[in-house]
Short mmCIF file of C-alpha atoms in Angstrom, two decimals:
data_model
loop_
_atom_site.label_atom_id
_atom_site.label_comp_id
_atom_site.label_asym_id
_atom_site.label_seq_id
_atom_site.Cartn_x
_atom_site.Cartn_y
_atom_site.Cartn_z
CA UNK A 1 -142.14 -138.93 186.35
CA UNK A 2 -143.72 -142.39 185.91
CA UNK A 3 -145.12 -142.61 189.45
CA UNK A 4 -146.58 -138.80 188.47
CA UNK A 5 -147.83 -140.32 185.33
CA UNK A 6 -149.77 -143.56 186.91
CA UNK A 7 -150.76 -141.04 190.02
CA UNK A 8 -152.56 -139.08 187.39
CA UNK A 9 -154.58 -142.05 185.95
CA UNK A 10 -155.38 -143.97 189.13
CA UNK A 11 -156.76 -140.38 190.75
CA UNK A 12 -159.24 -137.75 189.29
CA UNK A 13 -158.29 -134.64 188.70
CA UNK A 14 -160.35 -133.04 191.61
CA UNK A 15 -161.05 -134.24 194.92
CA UNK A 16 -164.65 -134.63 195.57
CA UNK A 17 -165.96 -136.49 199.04
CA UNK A 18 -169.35 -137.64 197.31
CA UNK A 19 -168.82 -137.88 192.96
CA UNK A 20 -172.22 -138.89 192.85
CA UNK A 21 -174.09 -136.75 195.04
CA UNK A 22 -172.27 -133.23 193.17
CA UNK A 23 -173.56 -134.68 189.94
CA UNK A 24 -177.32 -135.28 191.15
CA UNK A 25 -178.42 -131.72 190.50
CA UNK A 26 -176.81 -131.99 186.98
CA UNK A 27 -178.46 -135.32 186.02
CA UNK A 28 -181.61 -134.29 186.79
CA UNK A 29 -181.43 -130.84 184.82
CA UNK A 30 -179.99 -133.06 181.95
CA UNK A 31 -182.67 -135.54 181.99
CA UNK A 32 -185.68 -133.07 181.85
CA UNK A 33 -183.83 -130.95 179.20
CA UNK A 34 -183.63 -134.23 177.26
CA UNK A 35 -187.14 -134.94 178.19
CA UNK A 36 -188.23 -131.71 177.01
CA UNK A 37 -186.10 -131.96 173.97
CA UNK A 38 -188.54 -135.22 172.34
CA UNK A 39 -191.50 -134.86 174.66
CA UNK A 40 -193.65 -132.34 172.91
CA UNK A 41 -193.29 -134.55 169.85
CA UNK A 42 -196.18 -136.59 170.68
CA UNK A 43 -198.11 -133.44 171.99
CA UNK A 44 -197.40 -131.44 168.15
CA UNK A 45 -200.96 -132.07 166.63
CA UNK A 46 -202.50 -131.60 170.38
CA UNK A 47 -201.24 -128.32 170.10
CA UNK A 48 -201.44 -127.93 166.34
CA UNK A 49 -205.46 -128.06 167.34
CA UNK A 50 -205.00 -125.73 170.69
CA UNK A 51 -203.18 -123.28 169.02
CA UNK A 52 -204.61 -123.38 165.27
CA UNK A 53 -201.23 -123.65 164.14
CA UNK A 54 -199.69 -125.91 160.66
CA UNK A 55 -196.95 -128.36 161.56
CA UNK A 56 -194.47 -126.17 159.51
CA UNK A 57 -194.81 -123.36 162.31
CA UNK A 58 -195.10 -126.19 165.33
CA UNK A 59 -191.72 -127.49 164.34
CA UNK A 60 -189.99 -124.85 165.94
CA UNK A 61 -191.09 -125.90 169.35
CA UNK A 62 -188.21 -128.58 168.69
CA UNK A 63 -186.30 -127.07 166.45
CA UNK A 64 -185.82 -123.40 168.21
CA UNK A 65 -185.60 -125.55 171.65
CA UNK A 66 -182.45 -126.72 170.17
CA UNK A 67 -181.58 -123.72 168.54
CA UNK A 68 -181.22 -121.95 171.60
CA UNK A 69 -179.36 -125.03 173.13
CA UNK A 70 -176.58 -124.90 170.18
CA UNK A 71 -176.23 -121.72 170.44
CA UNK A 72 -175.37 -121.48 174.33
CA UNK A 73 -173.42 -125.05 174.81
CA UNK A 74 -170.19 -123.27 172.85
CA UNK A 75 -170.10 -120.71 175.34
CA UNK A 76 -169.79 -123.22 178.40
CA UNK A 77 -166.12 -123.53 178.09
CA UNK A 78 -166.14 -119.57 178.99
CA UNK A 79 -168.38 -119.24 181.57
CA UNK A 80 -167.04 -121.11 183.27
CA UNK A 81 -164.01 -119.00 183.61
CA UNK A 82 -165.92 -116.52 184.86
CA UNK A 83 -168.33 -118.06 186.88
CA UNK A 84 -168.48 -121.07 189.68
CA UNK A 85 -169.98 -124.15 189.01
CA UNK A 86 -172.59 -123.66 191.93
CA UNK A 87 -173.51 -120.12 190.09
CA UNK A 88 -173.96 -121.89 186.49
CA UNK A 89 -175.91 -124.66 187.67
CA UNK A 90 -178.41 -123.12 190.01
CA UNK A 91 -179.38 -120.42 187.28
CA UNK A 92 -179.36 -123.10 184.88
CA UNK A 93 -181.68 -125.25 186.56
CA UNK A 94 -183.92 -121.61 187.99
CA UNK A 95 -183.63 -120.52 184.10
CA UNK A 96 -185.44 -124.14 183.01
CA UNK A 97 -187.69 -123.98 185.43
CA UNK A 98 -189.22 -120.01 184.25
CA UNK A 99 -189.33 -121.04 181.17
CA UNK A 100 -191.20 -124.04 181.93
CA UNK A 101 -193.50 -122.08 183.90
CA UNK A 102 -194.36 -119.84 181.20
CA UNK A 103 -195.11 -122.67 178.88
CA UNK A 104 -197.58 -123.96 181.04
CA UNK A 105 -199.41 -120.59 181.75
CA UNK A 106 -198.81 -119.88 178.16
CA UNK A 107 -202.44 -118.53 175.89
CA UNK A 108 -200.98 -118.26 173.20
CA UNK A 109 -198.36 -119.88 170.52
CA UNK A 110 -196.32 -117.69 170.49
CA UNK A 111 -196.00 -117.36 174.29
CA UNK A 112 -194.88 -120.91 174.62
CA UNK A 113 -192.31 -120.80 171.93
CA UNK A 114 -191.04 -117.76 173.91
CA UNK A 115 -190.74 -120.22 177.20
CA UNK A 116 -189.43 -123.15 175.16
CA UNK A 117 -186.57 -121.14 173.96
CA UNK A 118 -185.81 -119.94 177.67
CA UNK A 119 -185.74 -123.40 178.97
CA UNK A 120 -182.67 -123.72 176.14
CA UNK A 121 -180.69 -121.96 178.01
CA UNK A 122 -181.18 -123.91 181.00
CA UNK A 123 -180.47 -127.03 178.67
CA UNK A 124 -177.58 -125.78 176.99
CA UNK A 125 -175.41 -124.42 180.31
CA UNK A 126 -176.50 -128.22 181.51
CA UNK A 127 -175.33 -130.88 179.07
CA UNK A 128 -172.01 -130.08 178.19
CA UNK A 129 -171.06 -128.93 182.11
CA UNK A 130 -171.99 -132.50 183.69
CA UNK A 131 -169.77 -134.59 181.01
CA UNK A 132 -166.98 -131.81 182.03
CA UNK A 133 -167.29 -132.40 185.74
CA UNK A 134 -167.86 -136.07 185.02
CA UNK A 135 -164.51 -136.43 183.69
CA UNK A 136 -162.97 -134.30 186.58
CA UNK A 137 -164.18 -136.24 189.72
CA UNK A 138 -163.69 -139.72 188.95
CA UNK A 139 -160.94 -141.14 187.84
CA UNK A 140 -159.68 -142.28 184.50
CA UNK A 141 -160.53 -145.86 185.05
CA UNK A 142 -164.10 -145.23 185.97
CA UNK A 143 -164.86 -143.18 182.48
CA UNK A 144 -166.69 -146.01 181.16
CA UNK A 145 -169.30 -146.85 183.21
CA UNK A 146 -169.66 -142.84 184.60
CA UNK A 147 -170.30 -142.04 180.78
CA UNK A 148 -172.37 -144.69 180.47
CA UNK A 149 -174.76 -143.23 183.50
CA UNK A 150 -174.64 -139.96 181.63
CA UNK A 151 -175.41 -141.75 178.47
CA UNK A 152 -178.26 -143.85 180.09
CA UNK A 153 -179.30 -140.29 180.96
CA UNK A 154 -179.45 -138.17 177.84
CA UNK A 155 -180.30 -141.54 175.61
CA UNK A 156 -183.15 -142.74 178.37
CA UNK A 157 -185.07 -139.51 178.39
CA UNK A 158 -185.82 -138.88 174.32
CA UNK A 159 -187.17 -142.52 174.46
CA UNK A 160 -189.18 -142.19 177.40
CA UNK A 161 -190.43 -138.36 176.65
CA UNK A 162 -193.38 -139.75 174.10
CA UNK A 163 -194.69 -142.48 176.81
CA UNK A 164 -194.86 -139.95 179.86
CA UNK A 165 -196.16 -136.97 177.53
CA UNK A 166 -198.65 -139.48 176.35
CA UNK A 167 -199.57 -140.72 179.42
CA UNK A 168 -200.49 -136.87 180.44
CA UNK A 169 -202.24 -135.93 177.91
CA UNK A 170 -204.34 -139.29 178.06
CA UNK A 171 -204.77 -138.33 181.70
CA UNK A 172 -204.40 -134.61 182.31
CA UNK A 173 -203.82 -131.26 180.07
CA UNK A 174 -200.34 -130.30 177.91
CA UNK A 175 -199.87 -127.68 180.42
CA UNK A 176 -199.32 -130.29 182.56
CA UNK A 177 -196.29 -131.48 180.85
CA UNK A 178 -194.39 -128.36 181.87
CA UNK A 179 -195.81 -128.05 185.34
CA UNK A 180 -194.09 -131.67 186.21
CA UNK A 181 -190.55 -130.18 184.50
CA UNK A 182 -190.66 -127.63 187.70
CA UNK A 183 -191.45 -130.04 190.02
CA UNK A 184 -188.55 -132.24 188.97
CA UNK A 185 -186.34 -128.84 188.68
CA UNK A 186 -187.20 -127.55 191.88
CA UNK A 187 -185.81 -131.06 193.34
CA UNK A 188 -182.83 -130.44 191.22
CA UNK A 189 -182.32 -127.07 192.30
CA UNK A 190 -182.21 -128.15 196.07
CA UNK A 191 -179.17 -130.46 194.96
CA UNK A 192 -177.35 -128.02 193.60
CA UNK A 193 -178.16 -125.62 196.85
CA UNK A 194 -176.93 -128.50 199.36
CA UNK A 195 -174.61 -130.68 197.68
CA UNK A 196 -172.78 -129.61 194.68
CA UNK A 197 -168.87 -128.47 195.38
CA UNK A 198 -167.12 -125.77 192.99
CA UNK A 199 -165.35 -127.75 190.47
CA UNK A 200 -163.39 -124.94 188.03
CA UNK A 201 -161.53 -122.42 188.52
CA UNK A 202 -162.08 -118.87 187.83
CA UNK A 203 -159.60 -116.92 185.77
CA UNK A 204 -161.99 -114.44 184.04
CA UNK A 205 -159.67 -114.54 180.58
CA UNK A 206 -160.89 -111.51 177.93
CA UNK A 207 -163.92 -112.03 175.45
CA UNK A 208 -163.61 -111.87 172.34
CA UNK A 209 -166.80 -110.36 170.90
CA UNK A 210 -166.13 -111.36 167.09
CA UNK A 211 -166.00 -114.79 168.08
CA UNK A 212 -169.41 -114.50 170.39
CA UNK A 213 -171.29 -113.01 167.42
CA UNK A 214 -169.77 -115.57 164.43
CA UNK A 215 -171.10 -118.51 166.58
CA UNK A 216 -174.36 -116.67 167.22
CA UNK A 217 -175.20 -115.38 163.36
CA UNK A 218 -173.14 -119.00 162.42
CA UNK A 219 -175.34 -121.62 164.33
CA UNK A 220 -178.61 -119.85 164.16
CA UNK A 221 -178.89 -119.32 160.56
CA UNK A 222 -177.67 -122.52 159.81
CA UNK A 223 -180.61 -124.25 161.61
CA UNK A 224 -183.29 -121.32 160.73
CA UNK A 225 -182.04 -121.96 157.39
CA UNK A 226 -183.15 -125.74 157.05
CA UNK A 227 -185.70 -125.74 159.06
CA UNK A 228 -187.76 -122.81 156.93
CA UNK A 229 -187.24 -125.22 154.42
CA UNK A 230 -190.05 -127.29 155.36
CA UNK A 231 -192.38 -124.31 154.63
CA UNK A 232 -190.49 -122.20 152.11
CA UNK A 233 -189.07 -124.73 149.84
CA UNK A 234 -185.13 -125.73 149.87
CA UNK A 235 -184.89 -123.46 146.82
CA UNK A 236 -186.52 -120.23 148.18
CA UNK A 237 -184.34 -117.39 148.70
CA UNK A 238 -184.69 -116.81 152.29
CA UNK A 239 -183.20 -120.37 153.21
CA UNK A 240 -180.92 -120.26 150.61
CA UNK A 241 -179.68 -116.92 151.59
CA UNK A 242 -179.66 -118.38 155.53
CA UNK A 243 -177.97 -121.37 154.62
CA UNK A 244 -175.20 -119.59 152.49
CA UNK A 245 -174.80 -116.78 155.43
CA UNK A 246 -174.05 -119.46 157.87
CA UNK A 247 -171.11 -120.84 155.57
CA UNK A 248 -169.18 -117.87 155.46
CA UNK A 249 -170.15 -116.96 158.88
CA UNK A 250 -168.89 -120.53 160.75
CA UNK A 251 -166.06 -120.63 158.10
CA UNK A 252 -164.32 -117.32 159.45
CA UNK A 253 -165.79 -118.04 163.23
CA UNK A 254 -163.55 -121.37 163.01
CA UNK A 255 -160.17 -119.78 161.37
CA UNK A 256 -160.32 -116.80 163.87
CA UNK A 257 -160.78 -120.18 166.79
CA UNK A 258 -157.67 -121.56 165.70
CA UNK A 259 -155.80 -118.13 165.45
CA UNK A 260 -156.82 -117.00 169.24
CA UNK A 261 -154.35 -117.80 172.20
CA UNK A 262 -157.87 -118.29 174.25
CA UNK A 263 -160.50 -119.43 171.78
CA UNK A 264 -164.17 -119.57 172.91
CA UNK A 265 -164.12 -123.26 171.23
CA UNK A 266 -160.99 -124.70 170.87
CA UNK A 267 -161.35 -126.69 167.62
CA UNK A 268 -157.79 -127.75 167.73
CA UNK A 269 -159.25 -130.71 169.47
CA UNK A 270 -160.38 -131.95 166.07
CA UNK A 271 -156.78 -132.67 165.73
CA UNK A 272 -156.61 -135.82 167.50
CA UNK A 273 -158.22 -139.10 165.37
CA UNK A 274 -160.33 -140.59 168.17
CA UNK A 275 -161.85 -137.38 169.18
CA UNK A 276 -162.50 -136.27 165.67
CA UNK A 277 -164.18 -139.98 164.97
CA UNK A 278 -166.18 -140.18 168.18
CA UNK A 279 -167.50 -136.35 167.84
CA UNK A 280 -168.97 -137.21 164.43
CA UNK A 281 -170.25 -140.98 165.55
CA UNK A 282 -172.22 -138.85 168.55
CA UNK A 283 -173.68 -136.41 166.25
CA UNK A 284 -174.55 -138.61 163.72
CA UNK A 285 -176.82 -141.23 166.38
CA UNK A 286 -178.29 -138.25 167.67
CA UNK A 287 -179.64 -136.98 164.56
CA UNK A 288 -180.66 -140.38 163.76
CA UNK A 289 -182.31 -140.71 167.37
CA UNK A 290 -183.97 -137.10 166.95
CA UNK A 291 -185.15 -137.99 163.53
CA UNK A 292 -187.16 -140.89 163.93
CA UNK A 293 -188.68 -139.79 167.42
CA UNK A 294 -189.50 -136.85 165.77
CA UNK A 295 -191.27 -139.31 162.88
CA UNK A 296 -192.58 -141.97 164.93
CA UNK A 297 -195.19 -140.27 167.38
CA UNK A 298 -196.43 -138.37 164.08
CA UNK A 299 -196.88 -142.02 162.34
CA UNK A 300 -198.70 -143.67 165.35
CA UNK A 301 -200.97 -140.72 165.92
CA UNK A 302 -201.82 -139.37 161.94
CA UNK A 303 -201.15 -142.64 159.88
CA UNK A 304 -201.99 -145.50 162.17
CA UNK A 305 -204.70 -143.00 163.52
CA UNK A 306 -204.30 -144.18 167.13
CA UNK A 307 -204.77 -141.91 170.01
CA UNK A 308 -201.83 -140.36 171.73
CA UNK A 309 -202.21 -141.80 175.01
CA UNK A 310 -201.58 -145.26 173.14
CA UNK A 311 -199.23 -143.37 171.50
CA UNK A 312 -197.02 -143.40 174.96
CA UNK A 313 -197.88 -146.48 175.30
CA UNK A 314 -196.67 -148.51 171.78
CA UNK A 315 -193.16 -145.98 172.57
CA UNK A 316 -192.27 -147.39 175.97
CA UNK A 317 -190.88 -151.01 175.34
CA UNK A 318 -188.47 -149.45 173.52
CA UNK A 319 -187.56 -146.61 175.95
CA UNK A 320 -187.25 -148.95 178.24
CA UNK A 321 -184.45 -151.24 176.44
CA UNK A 322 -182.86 -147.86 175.73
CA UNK A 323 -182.57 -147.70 179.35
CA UNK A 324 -180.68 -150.90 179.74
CA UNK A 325 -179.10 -150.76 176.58
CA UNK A 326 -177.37 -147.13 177.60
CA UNK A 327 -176.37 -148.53 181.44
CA UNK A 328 -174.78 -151.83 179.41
CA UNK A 329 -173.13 -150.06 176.44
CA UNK A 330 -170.77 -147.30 178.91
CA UNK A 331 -169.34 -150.35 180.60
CA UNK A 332 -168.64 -152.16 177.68
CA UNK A 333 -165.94 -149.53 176.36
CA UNK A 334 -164.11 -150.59 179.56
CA UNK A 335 -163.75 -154.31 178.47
CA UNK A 336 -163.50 -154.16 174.56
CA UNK A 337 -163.38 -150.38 173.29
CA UNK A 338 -165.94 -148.40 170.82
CA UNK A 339 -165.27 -150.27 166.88
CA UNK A 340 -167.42 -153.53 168.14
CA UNK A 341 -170.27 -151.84 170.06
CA UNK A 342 -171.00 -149.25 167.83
CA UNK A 343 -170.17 -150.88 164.54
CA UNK A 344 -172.87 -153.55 165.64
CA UNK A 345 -174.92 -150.57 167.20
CA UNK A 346 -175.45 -148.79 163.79
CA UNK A 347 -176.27 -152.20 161.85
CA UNK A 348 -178.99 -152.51 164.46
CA UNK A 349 -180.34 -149.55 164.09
CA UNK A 350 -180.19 -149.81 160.17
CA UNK A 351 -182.27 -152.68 160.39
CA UNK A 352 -185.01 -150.56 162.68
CA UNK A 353 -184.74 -148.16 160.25
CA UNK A 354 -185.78 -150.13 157.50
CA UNK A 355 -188.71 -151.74 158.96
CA UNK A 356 -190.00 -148.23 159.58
CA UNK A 357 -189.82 -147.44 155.64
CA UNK A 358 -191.75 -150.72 155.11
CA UNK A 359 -194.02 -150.07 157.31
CA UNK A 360 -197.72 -148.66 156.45
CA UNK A 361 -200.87 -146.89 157.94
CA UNK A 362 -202.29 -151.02 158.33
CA UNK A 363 -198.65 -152.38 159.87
CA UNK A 364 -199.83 -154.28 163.92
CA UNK A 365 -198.81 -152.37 166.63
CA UNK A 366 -196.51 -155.63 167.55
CA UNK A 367 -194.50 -153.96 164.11
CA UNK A 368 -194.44 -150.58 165.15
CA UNK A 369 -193.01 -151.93 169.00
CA UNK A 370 -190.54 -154.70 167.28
CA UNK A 371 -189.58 -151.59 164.62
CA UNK A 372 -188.48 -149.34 168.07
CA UNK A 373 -186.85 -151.78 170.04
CA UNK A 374 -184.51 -152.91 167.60
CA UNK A 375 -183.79 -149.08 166.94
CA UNK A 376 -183.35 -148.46 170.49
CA UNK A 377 -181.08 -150.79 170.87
CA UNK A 378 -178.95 -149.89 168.11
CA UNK A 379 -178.59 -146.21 168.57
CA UNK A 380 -177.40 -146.19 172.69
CA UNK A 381 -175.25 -149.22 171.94
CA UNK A 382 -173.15 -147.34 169.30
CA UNK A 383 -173.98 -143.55 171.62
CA UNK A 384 -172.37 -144.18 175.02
CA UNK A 385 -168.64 -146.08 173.43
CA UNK A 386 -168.20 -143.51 170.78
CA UNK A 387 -168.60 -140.94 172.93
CA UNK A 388 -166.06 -142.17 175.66
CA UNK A 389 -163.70 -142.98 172.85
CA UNK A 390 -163.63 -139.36 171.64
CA UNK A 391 -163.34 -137.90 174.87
CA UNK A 392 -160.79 -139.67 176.57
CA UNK A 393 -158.49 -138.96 173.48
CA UNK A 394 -158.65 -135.34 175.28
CA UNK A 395 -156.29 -134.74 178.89
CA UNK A 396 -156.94 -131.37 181.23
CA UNK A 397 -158.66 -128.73 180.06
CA UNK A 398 -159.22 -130.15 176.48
CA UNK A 399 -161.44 -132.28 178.13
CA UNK A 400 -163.91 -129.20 178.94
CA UNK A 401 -163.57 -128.01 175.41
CA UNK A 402 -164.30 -131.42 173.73
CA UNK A 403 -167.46 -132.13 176.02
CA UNK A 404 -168.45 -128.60 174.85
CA UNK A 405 -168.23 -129.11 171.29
CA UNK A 406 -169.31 -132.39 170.92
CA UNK A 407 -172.58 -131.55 172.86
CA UNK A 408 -172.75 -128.30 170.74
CA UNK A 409 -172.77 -130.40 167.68
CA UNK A 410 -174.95 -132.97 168.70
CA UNK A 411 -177.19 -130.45 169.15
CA UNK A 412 -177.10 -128.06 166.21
CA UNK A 413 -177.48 -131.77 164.19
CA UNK A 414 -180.31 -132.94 165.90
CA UNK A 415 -182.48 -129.41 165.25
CA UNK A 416 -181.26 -130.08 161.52
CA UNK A 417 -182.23 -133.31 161.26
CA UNK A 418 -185.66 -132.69 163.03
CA UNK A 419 -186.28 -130.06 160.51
CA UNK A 420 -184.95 -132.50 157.60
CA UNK A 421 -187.16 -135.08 158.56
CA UNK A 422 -190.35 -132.23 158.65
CA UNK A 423 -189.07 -130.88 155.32
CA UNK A 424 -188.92 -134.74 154.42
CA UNK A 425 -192.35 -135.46 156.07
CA UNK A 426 -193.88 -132.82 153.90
CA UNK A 427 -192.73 -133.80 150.38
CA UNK A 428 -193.35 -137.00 150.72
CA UNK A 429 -196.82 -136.17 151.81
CA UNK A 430 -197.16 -133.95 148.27
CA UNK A 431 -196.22 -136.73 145.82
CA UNK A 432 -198.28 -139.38 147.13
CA UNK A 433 -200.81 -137.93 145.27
CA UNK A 434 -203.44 -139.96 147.58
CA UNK A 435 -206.87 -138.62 149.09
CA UNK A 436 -206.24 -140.89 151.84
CA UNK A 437 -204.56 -138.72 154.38
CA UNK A 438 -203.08 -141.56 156.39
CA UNK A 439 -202.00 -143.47 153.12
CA UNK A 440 -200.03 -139.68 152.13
CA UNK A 441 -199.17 -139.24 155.69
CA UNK A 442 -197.63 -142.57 155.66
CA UNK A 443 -195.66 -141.89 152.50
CA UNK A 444 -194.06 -138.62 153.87
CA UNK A 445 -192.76 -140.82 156.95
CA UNK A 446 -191.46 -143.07 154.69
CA UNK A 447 -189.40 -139.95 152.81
CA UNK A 448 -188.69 -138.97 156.61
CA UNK A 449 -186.73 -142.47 157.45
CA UNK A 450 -184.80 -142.55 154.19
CA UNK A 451 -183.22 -140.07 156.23
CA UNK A 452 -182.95 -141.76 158.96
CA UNK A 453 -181.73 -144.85 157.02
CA UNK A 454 -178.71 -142.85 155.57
CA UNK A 455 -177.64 -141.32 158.69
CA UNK A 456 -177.35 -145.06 159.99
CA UNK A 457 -175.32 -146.26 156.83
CA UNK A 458 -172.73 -143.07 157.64
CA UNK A 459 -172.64 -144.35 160.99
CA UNK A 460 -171.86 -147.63 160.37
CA UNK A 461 -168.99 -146.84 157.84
CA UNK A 462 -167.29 -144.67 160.28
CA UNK A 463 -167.45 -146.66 162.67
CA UNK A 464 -165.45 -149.03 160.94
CA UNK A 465 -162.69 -146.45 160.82
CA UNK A 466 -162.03 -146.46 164.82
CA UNK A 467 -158.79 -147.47 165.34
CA UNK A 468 -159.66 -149.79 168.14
CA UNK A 469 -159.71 -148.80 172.45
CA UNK A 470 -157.96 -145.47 173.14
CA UNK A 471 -154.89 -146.79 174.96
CA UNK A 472 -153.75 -143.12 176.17
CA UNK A 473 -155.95 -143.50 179.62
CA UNK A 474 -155.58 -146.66 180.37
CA UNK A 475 -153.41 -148.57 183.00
CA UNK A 476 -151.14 -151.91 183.50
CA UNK A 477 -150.43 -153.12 187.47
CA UNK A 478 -148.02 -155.22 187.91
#
């Protein structure tokens, strides 16, 4: 039983010949579905001008990207019973690339809302379905530094999204921007074609439609909820009435979960400490990550009143410690665990926080830079740790179903806190009470990174709470 026991932790779970190779196709679908998810931040009032169209509206371009992603990711988990891995992936990665396409052809606003909600789908069959094979073709001991590839992934691509969308529409046309997501898809797609290996297996369990249509109504309204708050007020009946729907709605969606033999999300998960502590550390960074990259490109471009191709520009020091940050921070659960990493991670980005509220329309673009490097470090150093400690509390198939939820969350938080910090953004624009549009644009940024600020302080108190490394994977030789 003991040599079983150590068999199970030395070996993953499936065979694979090349690990690396299956996962290309999936990294590269996840990075430009992250890309997508921040790069059209930077390209808002570019298309607020194209499209004659007030920032309230233009938020859903985020917002109803992510939408669509939360509303999909819970679903994973199931389709995958019912179809191979090869299957999900390729009309994952065909999906994003359609909907990309129509984006770029788009003439109209609401045409390119329509393709930005098809390329969620893409997205959300993505995400959640590389962590799962992740932690089924490599081996226990590997976790670490494998999550922190994924990490450097998903946490690389939001940072780097502003500079390369910048860089375009310096250089070329927003349509553009979509037209180089195919080309990168297309490459993906001819991974998947030659060199990814069926990982799950089928077992086509029954669906329960109750459940499909709870998390549907439940997520949806819940986001179109807050984020018609930026335009209707948080007191208008519509978003109260959204808001209040979604309650009752995910309340009865998550007793029927734990009441089914074969739940479409297995929330029982939420049992286990370290899970439970890492789900809420991952959702809480991304919010704060979606947040201010959300806020910054807005500040550079309408407060500091610098073009957006400098826009890019001022936003790529720090997506490029982001980058190194993310590929440091997986390996560092190996050696020491989450509490240190991402206790120090959310201090960090506390700090970067706060320079953004003291910052104004007149702050040096050495501020702005200094401001987003410290942040990006903070936020992957606490991301990539908490994320490995929540998941590796989970063995077998709870594996799939925690990847699935904590990538459902982190999603469904991040389109909340985007449309927070717009609802944010716009108040604090209104009580300025200043003719100076960049003085009251700076003001409503300000409002938007109190936000941002709190999320950081939750962060950090939680993440005083981990109980130190998750023992349950790991391995003495003697």
């Amino acid at each position: 039983m003991e040599k079983e026991k150590i068999s199970q932790q030395l070996f993953a779970q499936v065979d694979v010949k090349h690990p690396w190779l299956a996962m290309t196709s999936m990294l590269i679908g996840a990075f430009v579905g992250m890309l997508s998810e921040t790069s059209l931040n930077i390209a808002l009032p570019t298309l607020g001008k194209v499209f004659n169209v007030e920032p309230s509206s233009l938020q859903w371009l985020v917002t109803g990207y992510m939408l669509v992603i939360g509303i999909v990711l819970p679903f994973l988990s199931l389709i995958s019973k019912w179809f191979t891995t090869r299957q999900i992936v390729i009309f994952a990665l065909a999906d994003f690339a359609i909907g990309a396409l129509i984006s770029g052809f788009a003439n109209s606003f609401t045409v390119l809302l329509i393709g930005r909600l098809i390329q969620g789908i893409g997205t959300g069959l993505i995400l959640p379905l590389m962590f799962t094979v992740a932690m089924l073709i490599f081996p226990p001991q590997k976790l670490g530094a494998v999550m922190g590839v994924n990490a450097l992934v998903i946490m690389f691509a939001p940072a780097i999204g502003p500079t390369i969308t910048g860089i375009i529409l310096g250089a070329l046309s927003w349509r553009d921007i979509f037209f180089i997501f195919t080309v990168l898809l297309v490459i993906g797609l001819l991974f998947a074609i030659f060199t990814l290996e069926n990982i799950n297996k089928i077992t086509r369990p029954h669906v329960d439609i109750l459940s499909v249509l709870g998390s549907i109504i439940g997520f949806s309204s819940l986001v179109a909820g807050v984020s018609f708050a930026s335009e209707s007020g948080w007191t208008s009946f519509k978003v109260l009435g959204l808001i209040l729907v979604a309650i009752i709605v995910l309340v009865l969606y998550a007793r029927r979960q734990l009441k089914l033999e074969n739940p479409v999300l297995n929330l029982r998960v939420f049992s286990k400490v370290n899970f439970r502590t890492g789900a809420f550390l991952v959702m809480i960074d991304f919010g704060i990550i979606l947040s201010s990259m959300y806020l910054l490109p807005q500040f550079i471009q309408n407060a500091m009143l610098l073009p957006v191709a400098m826009t890019g520009i001022i936003m790529l020091p720090g997506g490029i410690i982001n980058a190194l940050v993310s590929a440091i921070s997986g390996r560092l659960y190996d050696s020491i665990g989450a509490k240190i990493p991402a206790t120090i991670g959310f201090f960090v980005a506390l700090l970067g926080s706060i320079m953004f509220i003291f910052a104004s329309e007149k702050s040096s673009v050495a501020y702005v830079i200094t401001a987003h490097i410290i942040l990006m470090i903070g936020c992957p150093l606490a991301m990539s740790p908490s994320q490995t400690h929540g998941l590796n509390a989970l063995q077998g198939p709870e594996s799939a179903d925690g990847s699935t939820i904590m990538n459902t969350l982190q999603q469904i938080v991040g389109a909340i806190a985007t449309a927070i910090a717009t609802s944010l953004l716009g108040i604090g624009e209104a009580v300025s009470h200043s003719s100076n549009k960049a003085i009251s644009f700076t003001s409503g940024v300000h409002f938007g990174f109190y936000f941002t600020a709190f999320l950081t302080i939750v962060g950090l108190l939680l993440a005083l709470t981990i109980k130190g490394k998750n023992k349950s994977q790991d391995i003495e030789l003697h």
